[in-house]
Amino acid sequence: DEINHFIEVLKSHDGKPLDVKQPLSPSVSNNICALVFGKRYEYDHPERKFLDTNVEYEFENFSQTSSDTLFPWIRKIPFASKFLSHDHMGDVLKDYISFFQKKINEHKKTFDPSNVRDFIDRYLTEIDTQKEKNPGSTFSEEMLVSNIIDVFDAGSETIRTSIHWFVYSMAAFPDTQKKVQQEIMDVIGTERQPEYIDMRSMPYTHAVILELMRWKSIVPLDLVHYTLSDSTVGGYEIPKGTTIIANFWNAHHDPRYWDEPDKFKPERFLSKDGKSVVKSSNFMAFSLGRRVCPGESMAYLEMFLYFTSMLQKFDIVFPEGTKATFEAKLKLTYRLEPYLIRFVPKS
């Protein structure tokens, strides 16, 4: 179990300060590897490190607000590529494609449709099925590679960034941490591991997760879309072909819809008696409509299990003399600057 391995790594530090992102990144990455490849890697395995390095490069060097994203015509200017965010992205993508195609080829050598092992096997099965039923199907190995890239990019960076924020926030708000820990003791106790079904009985913990995603809006801006036809929205005329970037940060910090939006208040997602979660229609951490994030369920699953597993075993505190500053930078995700934290084993 990947989370158990992560917890054991935290225990090995004996409550001393550490950069939690160092064990967190490979742990979250391994969850995706298990889903896609049917295997986990040791933290220092070259293939796993290759995946993390590529994801890190993409999210550190690309932005929805880069000049060539907002104004694509700039790319046509001679020598402009030297100064654009996409300059080296093509090389990264080629390496990515080559790596995943190699994994697909390895799967094909041992592929047995009666024994589906992982996402790649399931997709290969669907390719064969669609060939018989629908010759014009878009299911192909090229689309499989594209899907795998999407899963790794979205499924690793957003989760680890969310957990990174959670750890920091629990140290910054010890009263909130104690409430979550009390709920863990009441519902789960100390003798068994947390399970996803437990979240139904843990409204405060659920509310903390929702509030964290609203308050820090890990993905402040949606991916770039464009209109397929002339449209009218809220009285505004939007021509066909217009670039659209939804501003989730603004939606989550609009005082018309959120009381004291800049404050961390998990209670805003709870009923008056605190016994159930009340999810606002203004909450859009996973986007809305037909383009809603397909990984929403998996994100809740991972965040809940990591959060509760950590707080079941540890008190999360800052090193002596450290104060919360919440220093962060905006890339594709809203990332905290590196920090040290202590995981003190609970007695």
Short mmCIF file of C-alpha atoms in Angstrom, two decimals:
data_model
loop_
_atom_site.label_atom_id
_atom_site.label_comp_id
_atom_site.label_asym_id
_atom_site.label_seq_id
_atom_site.Cartn_x
_atom_site.Cartn_y
_atom_site.Cartn_z
CA ASP A 1 0.00 0.00 0.00
CA GLU A 2 1.58 3.25 -1.20
CA ILE A 3 0.28 5.45 1.59
CA ASN A 4 1.57 3.03 4.24
CA HIS A 5 5.01 3.22 2.64
CA PHE A 6 4.81 7.03 2.70
CA ILE A 7 3.84 7.00 6.39
CA GLU A 8 6.80 4.74 7.20
CA VAL A 9 9.13 7.18 5.44
CA LEU A 10 7.75 10.01 7.59
CA LYS A 11 8.24 7.90 10.73
CA SER A 12 11.88 7.32 9.80
CA HIS A 13 12.59 11.03 10.30
CA ASP A 14 11.75 10.76 14.04
CA GLY A 15 9.98 14.09 14.18
CA LYS A 16 12.90 16.01 12.68
CA PRO A 17 12.29 18.74 10.07
CA LEU A 18 12.01 17.57 6.48
CA ASP A 19 10.87 18.76 3.09
CA VAL A 20 7.73 16.64 2.81
CA LYS A 21 7.62 17.10 -0.95
CA GLN A 22 10.66 14.83 -1.31
CA PRO A 23 8.82 11.63 -0.27
CA LEU A 24 5.41 12.97 -1.32
CA SER A 25 6.18 13.40 -5.03
CA PRO A 26 7.28 9.79 -5.67
CA SER A 27 4.45 8.48 -3.50
CA VAL A 28 1.74 10.27 -5.47
CA SER A 29 3.49 9.39 -8.73
CA ASN A 30 3.46 5.73 -7.73
CA ASN A 31 -0.32 5.80 -7.40
CA ILE A 32 -0.54 6.79 -11.06
CA CYS A 33 2.04 4.16 -12.02
CA ALA A 34 -0.01 1.47 -10.27
CA LEU A 35 -3.13 2.58 -12.13
CA VAL A 36 -1.52 2.88 -15.57
CA PHE A 37 1.31 0.33 -15.51
CA GLY A 38 0.09 -2.03 -12.79
CA LYS A 39 3.25 -1.54 -10.71
CA ARG A 40 4.93 0.77 -8.22
CA TYR A 41 8.55 1.89 -8.26
CA GLU A 42 11.09 2.42 -5.53
CA TYR A 43 11.39 6.15 -4.89
CA ASP A 44 14.84 6.36 -6.49
CA HIS A 45 14.04 4.24 -9.57
CA PRO A 46 15.24 6.00 -12.77
CA GLU A 47 11.94 5.54 -14.63
CA ARG A 48 9.90 6.98 -11.79
CA LYS A 49 12.31 9.91 -11.43
CA PHE A 50 12.06 10.49 -15.19
CA LEU A 51 8.28 10.84 -14.89
CA ASP A 52 8.48 13.29 -11.99
CA THR A 53 11.17 15.34 -13.74
CA ASN A 54 9.02 15.73 -16.85
CA VAL A 55 5.90 16.68 -14.90
CA GLU A 56 7.92 19.15 -12.85
CA TYR A 57 9.35 20.77 -15.99
CA GLU A 58 5.92 21.17 -17.57
CA PHE A 59 4.30 22.72 -14.52
CA GLU A 60 7.26 24.94 -13.71
CA ASN A 61 7.72 26.35 -17.21
CA PHE A 62 4.25 26.55 -18.72
CA SER A 63 1.41 28.93 -17.89
CA GLN A 64 -2.05 29.67 -19.25
CA THR A 65 -1.11 33.36 -19.18
CA SER A 66 2.14 33.10 -21.14
CA SER A 67 2.30 35.49 -24.07
CA ASP A 68 2.25 32.76 -26.72
CA THR A 69 -0.80 31.13 -25.14
CA LEU A 70 -2.80 34.35 -25.07
CA PHE A 71 -1.49 35.54 -28.44
CA PRO A 72 -0.62 32.46 -30.58
CA TRP A 73 0.37 34.64 -33.55
CA ILE A 74 3.54 35.59 -31.63
CA ARG A 75 4.95 32.13 -32.41
CA LYS A 76 5.13 33.07 -36.10
CA ILE A 77 7.61 35.86 -35.43
CA PRO A 78 11.16 34.83 -36.49
CA PHE A 79 13.34 33.69 -33.56
CA ALA A 80 10.46 34.22 -31.12
CA SER A 81 10.61 30.59 -29.94
CA LYS A 82 13.82 31.35 -28.03
CA PHE A 83 11.86 33.56 -25.66
CA LEU A 84 8.62 31.60 -25.34
CA SER A 85 7.45 29.16 -22.68
CA HIS A 86 6.94 26.42 -25.28
CA ASP A 87 10.53 26.51 -26.55
CA HIS A 88 11.67 23.22 -24.97
CA MET A 89 8.24 21.70 -24.40
CA GLY A 90 8.42 19.79 -27.68
CA ASP A 91 11.54 17.91 -26.58
CA VAL A 92 9.94 17.03 -23.25
CA LEU A 93 6.83 15.79 -25.02
CA LYS A 94 8.88 13.64 -27.43
CA ASP A 95 10.63 11.95 -24.50
CA TYR A 96 7.28 11.45 -22.80
CA ILE A 97 5.71 9.88 -25.89
CA SER A 98 8.70 7.60 -26.44
CA PHE A 99 8.63 6.40 -22.84
CA PHE A 100 4.91 5.63 -22.80
CA GLN A 101 5.00 3.95 -26.22
CA LYS A 102 7.73 1.68 -24.85
CA LYS A 103 5.47 0.75 -21.93
CA ILE A 104 2.59 0.04 -24.30
CA ASN A 105 4.81 -2.21 -26.43
CA GLU A 106 5.89 -4.11 -23.31
CA HIS A 107 2.24 -4.63 -22.37
CA LYS A 108 1.34 -5.88 -25.84
CA LYS A 109 3.92 -8.68 -25.56
CA THR A 110 2.12 -10.15 -22.53
CA PHE A 111 -1.39 -8.85 -23.22
CA ASP A 112 -4.23 -11.20 -22.30
CA PRO A 113 -7.75 -9.74 -22.75
CA SER A 114 -9.08 -12.21 -20.19
CA ASN A 115 -6.69 -10.84 -17.55
CA VAL A 116 -6.80 -7.03 -17.59
CA ARG A 117 -4.02 -5.77 -15.32
CA ASP A 118 -4.21 -1.99 -15.55
CA PHE A 119 -5.30 1.04 -17.57
CA ILE A 120 -3.09 0.19 -20.57
CA ASP A 121 -4.55 -3.32 -20.80
CA ARG A 122 -8.08 -1.97 -20.53
CA TYR A 123 -7.46 0.54 -23.31
CA LEU A 124 -5.85 -2.08 -25.56
CA THR A 125 -8.94 -4.24 -25.03
CA GLU A 126 -11.16 -1.34 -26.07
CA ILE A 127 -9.07 -0.70 -29.19
CA ASP A 128 -9.67 -4.28 -30.31
CA THR A 129 -13.37 -4.09 -29.47
CA GLN A 130 -13.87 -0.85 -31.36
CA LYS A 131 -12.04 -2.15 -34.45
CA GLU A 132 -14.73 -4.81 -34.81
CA LYS A 133 -17.73 -2.62 -33.97
CA ASN A 134 -16.70 0.76 -35.33
CA PRO A 135 -13.95 1.00 -37.99
CA GLY A 136 -13.96 4.79 -37.64
CA SER A 137 -13.29 4.70 -33.91
CA THR A 138 -10.83 7.20 -32.43
CA PHE A 139 -9.47 4.59 -30.01
CA SER A 140 -5.82 4.08 -31.00
CA GLU A 141 -2.37 3.75 -29.48
CA GLU A 142 -1.75 7.43 -30.21
CA MET A 143 -4.83 8.35 -28.18
CA LEU A 144 -3.73 5.93 -25.45
CA VAL A 145 -0.42 7.79 -25.15
CA SER A 146 -2.29 11.09 -25.01
CA ASN A 147 -4.58 9.77 -22.27
CA ILE A 148 -1.64 8.50 -20.23
CA ILE A 149 0.07 11.89 -20.45
CA ASP A 150 -3.13 13.58 -19.25
CA VAL A 151 -3.41 11.16 -16.33
CA PHE A 152 0.19 11.73 -15.22
CA ASP A 153 0.15 15.50 -15.68
CA ALA A 154 -3.18 16.17 -13.98
CA GLY A 155 -3.19 13.27 -11.55
CA SER A 156 0.21 13.80 -9.97
CA GLU A 157 0.89 17.55 -9.83
CA THR A 158 -2.51 18.69 -8.56
CA ILE A 159 -2.68 16.01 -5.86
CA ARG A 160 0.81 16.54 -4.51
CA THR A 161 0.36 20.32 -4.55
CA SER A 162 -2.94 20.00 -2.67
CA ILE A 163 -1.37 17.72 -0.05
CA HIS A 164 1.62 20.08 0.20
CA TRP A 165 -0.80 22.91 1.04
CA PHE A 166 -2.72 20.72 3.48
CA VAL A 167 0.38 19.83 5.50
CA TYR A 168 1.42 23.47 5.74
CA SER A 169 -2.10 24.63 6.61
CA MET A 170 -2.50 22.09 9.41
CA ALA A 171 0.68 23.41 11.02
CA ALA A 172 -0.56 26.98 10.54
CA PHE A 173 -4.01 26.23 12.00
CA PRO A 174 -3.43 23.84 14.93
CA ASP A 175 -7.03 24.16 16.18
CA THR A 176 -8.30 22.92 12.82
CA GLN A 177 -5.76 20.09 12.96
CA LYS A 178 -7.02 19.02 16.39
CA LYS A 179 -10.63 18.97 15.18
CA VAL A 180 -9.73 16.75 12.24
CA GLN A 181 -7.74 14.45 14.54
CA GLN A 182 -10.66 14.20 16.94
CA GLU A 183 -12.97 13.25 14.09
CA ILE A 184 -10.45 10.62 13.00
CA MET A 185 -10.42 9.16 16.52
CA ASP A 186 -14.23 9.17 16.72
CA VAL A 187 -14.80 7.49 13.36
CA ILE A 188 -11.65 5.50 12.56
CA GLY A 189 -9.71 5.18 15.78
CA THR A 190 -6.09 4.04 15.88
CA GLU A 191 -6.34 0.33 15.09
CA ARG A 192 -7.25 0.39 11.40
CA GLN A 193 -6.34 2.35 8.30
CA PRO A 194 -8.62 5.09 6.97
CA GLU A 195 -10.94 4.08 4.13
CA TYR A 196 -12.60 6.33 1.57
CA ILE A 197 -16.06 5.37 2.82
CA ASP A 198 -15.14 6.98 6.16
CA MET A 199 -15.44 10.43 4.59
CA ARG A 200 -19.24 10.06 4.63
CA SER A 201 -19.07 10.05 8.43
CA MET A 202 -16.46 12.82 8.69
CA PRO A 203 -18.10 16.09 7.63
CA TYR A 204 -15.52 18.36 9.25
CA THR A 205 -12.59 16.66 7.51
CA HIS A 206 -14.51 16.79 4.23
CA ALA A 207 -15.19 20.50 4.79
CA VAL A 208 -11.48 21.14 5.42
CA ILE A 209 -10.64 19.54 2.07
CA LEU A 210 -13.25 21.63 0.25
CA GLU A 211 -12.18 24.84 1.96
CA LEU A 212 -8.52 24.23 1.16
CA MET A 213 -9.38 23.82 -2.54
CA ARG A 214 -11.46 27.00 -2.46
CA TRP A 215 -9.13 29.10 -0.33
CA LYS A 216 -5.92 28.39 -2.23
CA SER A 217 -7.50 27.32 -5.55
CA ILE A 218 -4.67 24.95 -6.47
CA VAL A 219 -5.62 25.38 -10.14
CA PRO A 220 -6.38 29.13 -10.24
CA LEU A 221 -7.06 29.23 -13.99
CA ASP A 222 -8.77 26.63 -16.14
CA LEU A 223 -7.12 25.14 -19.19
CA VAL A 224 -7.44 27.13 -22.40
CA HIS A 225 -10.63 26.58 -24.39
CA TYR A 226 -12.17 28.37 -27.35
CA THR A 227 -15.71 28.92 -28.58
CA LEU A 228 -17.01 26.77 -31.44
CA SER A 229 -19.70 29.27 -32.39
CA ASP A 230 -20.88 32.81 -31.68
CA SER A 231 -22.31 32.88 -28.17
CA THR A 232 -23.98 35.21 -25.69
CA VAL A 233 -23.20 34.75 -21.99
CA GLY A 234 -24.52 37.11 -19.34
CA GLY A 235 -25.25 39.72 -21.98
CA TYR A 236 -21.74 39.57 -23.44
CA GLU A 237 -21.26 38.72 -27.12
CA ILE A 238 -18.48 36.14 -27.55
CA PRO A 239 -17.44 35.51 -31.19
CA LYS A 240 -16.58 32.09 -32.55
CA GLY A 241 -12.91 31.19 -31.99
CA THR A 242 -12.50 33.31 -28.86
CA THR A 243 -9.92 32.03 -26.36
CA ILE A 244 -11.58 31.27 -23.02
CA ILE A 245 -9.75 30.88 -19.69
CA ALA A 246 -12.01 30.50 -16.65
CA ASN A 247 -10.73 32.30 -13.53
CA PHE A 248 -11.41 29.92 -10.65
CA TRP A 249 -9.44 32.03 -8.19
CA ASN A 250 -11.70 35.01 -8.74
CA ALA A 251 -14.82 32.83 -8.50
CA HIS A 252 -13.58 31.41 -5.19
CA HIS A 253 -12.70 34.81 -3.71
CA ASP A 254 -15.70 36.86 -4.79
CA PRO A 255 -17.20 38.48 -1.64
CA ARG A 256 -20.64 38.40 -3.27
CA TYR A 257 -20.67 34.63 -2.86
CA TRP A 258 -18.22 33.94 -0.03
CA ASP A 259 -18.17 35.56 3.40
CA GLU A 260 -14.63 36.76 4.18
CA PRO A 261 -13.23 34.87 1.17
CA ASP A 262 -9.57 35.42 2.08
CA LYS A 263 -9.95 33.58 5.39
CA PHE A 264 -9.62 29.83 5.90
CA LYS A 265 -13.03 28.82 7.29
CA PRO A 266 -13.96 25.12 6.83
CA GLU A 267 -17.25 25.78 8.62
CA ARG A 268 -18.58 27.55 5.51
CA PHE A 269 -19.07 24.08 3.99
CA LEU A 270 -20.96 22.68 7.00
CA SER A 271 -24.64 22.72 7.94
CA LYS A 272 -25.59 24.79 10.98
CA ASP A 273 -25.43 21.75 13.25
CA GLY A 274 -22.07 20.72 11.75
CA LYS A 275 -23.31 17.22 10.97
CA SER A 276 -23.32 17.37 7.18
CA VAL A 277 -21.44 18.96 4.28
CA VAL A 278 -23.12 21.73 2.31
CA LYS A 279 -21.41 22.14 -1.05
CA SER A 280 -21.92 25.58 -2.60
CA SER A 281 -22.88 25.89 -6.26
CA ASN A 282 -20.13 28.54 -6.44
CA PHE A 283 -17.45 25.93 -5.73
CA MET A 284 -15.71 24.95 -8.97
CA ALA A 285 -12.30 23.51 -8.09
CA PHE A 286 -12.84 20.81 -10.72
CA SER A 287 -14.42 23.10 -13.30
CA LEU A 288 -18.04 22.80 -14.44
CA GLY A 289 -20.17 21.34 -17.20
CA ARG A 290 -19.04 18.91 -19.89
CA ARG A 291 -15.38 19.80 -19.33
CA VAL A 292 -15.39 18.97 -15.61
CA CYS A 293 -12.20 17.25 -14.45
CA PRO A 294 -12.54 13.48 -15.01
CA GLY A 295 -10.21 12.83 -12.07
CA GLU A 296 -12.45 14.47 -9.45
CA SER A 297 -13.35 11.22 -7.65
CA MET A 298 -9.75 10.03 -7.61
CA ALA A 299 -8.59 13.41 -6.28
CA TYR A 300 -11.01 13.26 -3.33
CA LEU A 301 -9.98 9.66 -2.66
CA GLU A 302 -6.26 10.41 -2.55
CA MET A 303 -6.53 13.65 -0.60
CA PHE A 304 -8.78 12.13 2.05
CA LEU A 305 -6.62 9.03 2.52
CA TYR A 306 -3.33 10.96 2.68
CA PHE A 307 -4.78 13.62 5.02
CA THR A 308 -6.35 11.21 7.47
CA SER A 309 -3.43 8.76 7.40
CA MET A 310 -0.99 11.53 8.30
CA LEU A 311 -3.11 13.05 11.06
CA GLN A 312 -3.96 9.64 12.49
CA LYS A 313 -0.25 9.00 13.10
CA PHE A 314 1.31 12.45 13.57
CA ASP A 315 0.97 15.96 14.88
CA ILE A 316 2.13 18.30 12.11
CA VAL A 317 4.13 21.27 13.43
CA PHE A 318 6.56 23.88 12.17
CA PRO A 319 10.21 23.71 13.25
CA GLU A 320 10.95 25.92 16.24
CA GLY A 321 11.06 29.60 15.31
CA THR A 322 9.15 29.15 12.04
CA LYS A 323 5.99 31.13 11.34
CA ALA A 324 3.42 30.62 8.60
CA THR A 325 3.95 32.97 5.65
CA PHE A 326 2.04 31.11 2.90
CA GLU A 327 4.59 32.27 0.30
CA ALA A 328 3.60 30.79 -3.04
CA LYS A 329 4.07 31.22 -6.77
CA LEU A 330 1.66 30.92 -9.67
CA LYS A 331 2.54 28.48 -12.42
CA LEU A 332 0.05 26.06 -13.96
CA THR A 333 -0.78 25.37 -10.32
CA TYR A 334 -0.55 27.63 -7.27
CA ARG A 335 2.54 26.25 -5.55
CA LEU A 336 3.89 26.82 -2.07
CA GLU A 337 7.53 27.73 -1.84
CA PRO A 338 9.66 24.91 -0.34
CA TYR A 339 9.37 24.59 3.42
CA LEU A 340 10.47 22.33 6.28
CA ILE A 341 7.93 20.65 8.55
CA ARG A 342 7.93 18.19 11.45
CA PHE A 343 5.82 15.04 11.71
CA VAL A 344 5.76 14.27 15.42
CA PRO A 345 4.52 10.71 16.12
CA LYS A 346 1.37 10.69 18.23
CA SER A 347 1.72 9.02 21.61
#
